[in-house]
Amino acid sequence: MAGGARDPGRSVTSRALAILGAFDAHQPRLTLTEIAERTGMALSTAHRLVGELEEWRALRRGADGRYQIGRRLWELGQLVPDPLQEVARPWLQELFGGTGENVHLAVRDGLEVLYVDKVYGKRAVPIVSRTGARLPMHPTGVGKALLAFEPGWFVSSYLSRPLERPTPHTITEPGRLARELTQVRAQGYATTHEEMTLGSCSAAAPVLAGDRPVAAVGIVVSSRRVRELPRLVDPLLAVAARIAGDYRAAVSRPFP
Amino acid sequence: MAGGARDPGRSVTSRALAILGAFDAHQPRLTLTEIAERTGMALSTAHRLVGELEEWRALRRGADGRYQIGRRLWELGQLVPDPLQEVARPWLQELFGGTGENVHLAVRDGLEVLYVDKVYGKRAVPIVSRTGARLPMHPTGVGKALLAFEPGWFVSSYLSRPLERPTPHTITEPGRLARELTQVRAQGYATTHEEMTLGSCSAAAPVLAGDRPVAAVGIVVSSRRVRELPRLVDPLLAVAARIAGDYRAAVSRPFP
């Protein structure tokens, strides 16, 4: 690359980062050949950079010979200062304890929801949201709760794109979605019924700091128990309000 | 550097990684000058590499002008395949639900314990273990539970070093620690009384896969309630056994 010749440092760092970026939730384990293919690098370059990343424990070679992200990056990731997660966890805990249902916390990142925490027990329905996972906004409860409180231009821009349809129940018609978002905003919470995953329904409420939605709390139950969803709304709204209160208090404190 | 001249790629990647490594739990926010100082780099080099890391969202510049680890690394860290954490979480949940006490999960990493998960509510005593934190083994319940099940040569080597003493109650006399570890091994769990933190006591049990300790589960209560610790031991041992069973089942399954 011409840029590489002029500024070798730049291209080496970005190549090392590109190797880390080759790993994702769909492909958390990669062979050296796959890494080279995914990053468009020569095998010899990939080999050398992977070796350095492995030495630093940013990557780890598993028993199957494939590379995976190393625990050192997990540790670094835990340093991300997140007053939201910190204040939310005990309240998610209370919500789970009081209802026995799976509970999660998500934030908006770009046009997706990013699941940042999850509280679940042995008896509840398995949920699709892995901590660290990203999902589109319109088929998820947390996504609709967040979208409904975004400014109009953002919502219009979201709805103007072709929308994914993970199940036959996903609402993708822009007019219908816009009307639903107006209702979510009015009532203060969103619900879904098998829109992301067959067999699951959910309710979700935004965590509002001022009128800005900083996160959403969701609760997921089996769709066989959809009639129990309404009784979960009050505890859900109460917990979202508590998290919002603690969050506002946390961010108004000076840095430690 | 001579090595840098022969193999510029090597030194650039390691310098980028050294910048990430400059951040730790004690210093999660750093100025550019601090980064340069901590890594021994020229300010101009640090500036260029920080810029690249920021562009990739591995670093983020906070409102105070200091750099911090970016959410993209948190996301990458979530890809670390960890069957242990996956199977343990609902059981930690049950233990918290059944006892109302703070519960955590730790693994051994080198000569330290690394806290990998934590379940806590609004009412329990604050605990020192942050997820992602490292602590020495001998003053912590989880550390003693793990140490007691390590081979003799490991324990001898651990005890032969000068041992930290975070509180006046920390046991640092090697003979006394060795006797306590024998007892921990015999009874299957460890206890601490203000050995890591004044005001807290704990009980912890190893998660044994075969006779290898893969993790330890700990439960922490205020030292004012030390007399309640014995009644927590049975639920603690039951949960450690359940996690061990689920873990063995998970790792014996082929890769997905």
Coordinates of C-alpha atoms in Angstrom, one line a residue, chain A residues 1 3-20 39 41 45-46 48-50 52-53, chain B residues 4 7-17 48-49 52-53 56:
Chain A
M1 CA 0.0 0.0 0.0
G3 CA 0.0 4.7 2.6
G4 CA 1.9 1.9 4.2
A5 CA 5.1 3.0 2.6
R6 CA 4.7 6.6 3.6
D7 CA 3.6 5.8 7.2
P8 CA 4.4 2.2 8.0
G9 CA 3.2 2.6 11.7
R10 CA -0.3 3.6 10.7
S11 CA -0.9 0.6 8.5
V12 CA 0.7 -1.9 10.9
T13 CA -1.5 -0.7 13.8
S14 CA -4.6 -0.7 11.7
R15 CA -3.8 -4.2 10.4
A16 CA -3.4 -5.5 14.0
L17 CA -6.8 -4.0 14.8
A18 CA -8.3 -5.4 11.6
I19 CA -7.3 -8.8 12.9
L20 CA -9.1 -8.3 16.1
T39 CA -8.8 -9.1 6.6
M41 CA -3.9 -9.8 4.3
T45 CA 1.5 -10.9 7.4
A46 CA -1.5 -12.3 9.3
R48 CA 3.2 -12.5 12.1
L49 CA 0.6 -10.1 13.6
V50 CA -1.5 -13.0 15.1
E52 CA 2.2 -10.8 18.4
L53 CA -1.4 -10.5 19.4
Chain B
G4 CA 12.3 -2.0 15.5
D7 CA 11.1 -5.6 12.0
P8 CA 9.2 -2.4 12.2
G9 CA 5.9 -4.2 12.2
R10 CA 6.7 -6.0 15.4
S11 CA 7.5 -2.9 17.4
V12 CA 4.6 -0.9 16.1
T13 CA 2.0 -3.6 17.1
S14 CA 3.6 -4.0 20.5
R15 CA 3.6 -0.3 21.0
A16 CA -0.1 -0.1 20.2
L17 CA -0.7 -2.9 22.6
R48 CA -0.1 9.0 16.6
L49 CA -0.9 5.6 18.0
E52 CA -5.4 5.3 15.5
L53 CA -6.8 3.5 18.5
W56 CA -11.0 2.3 15.8

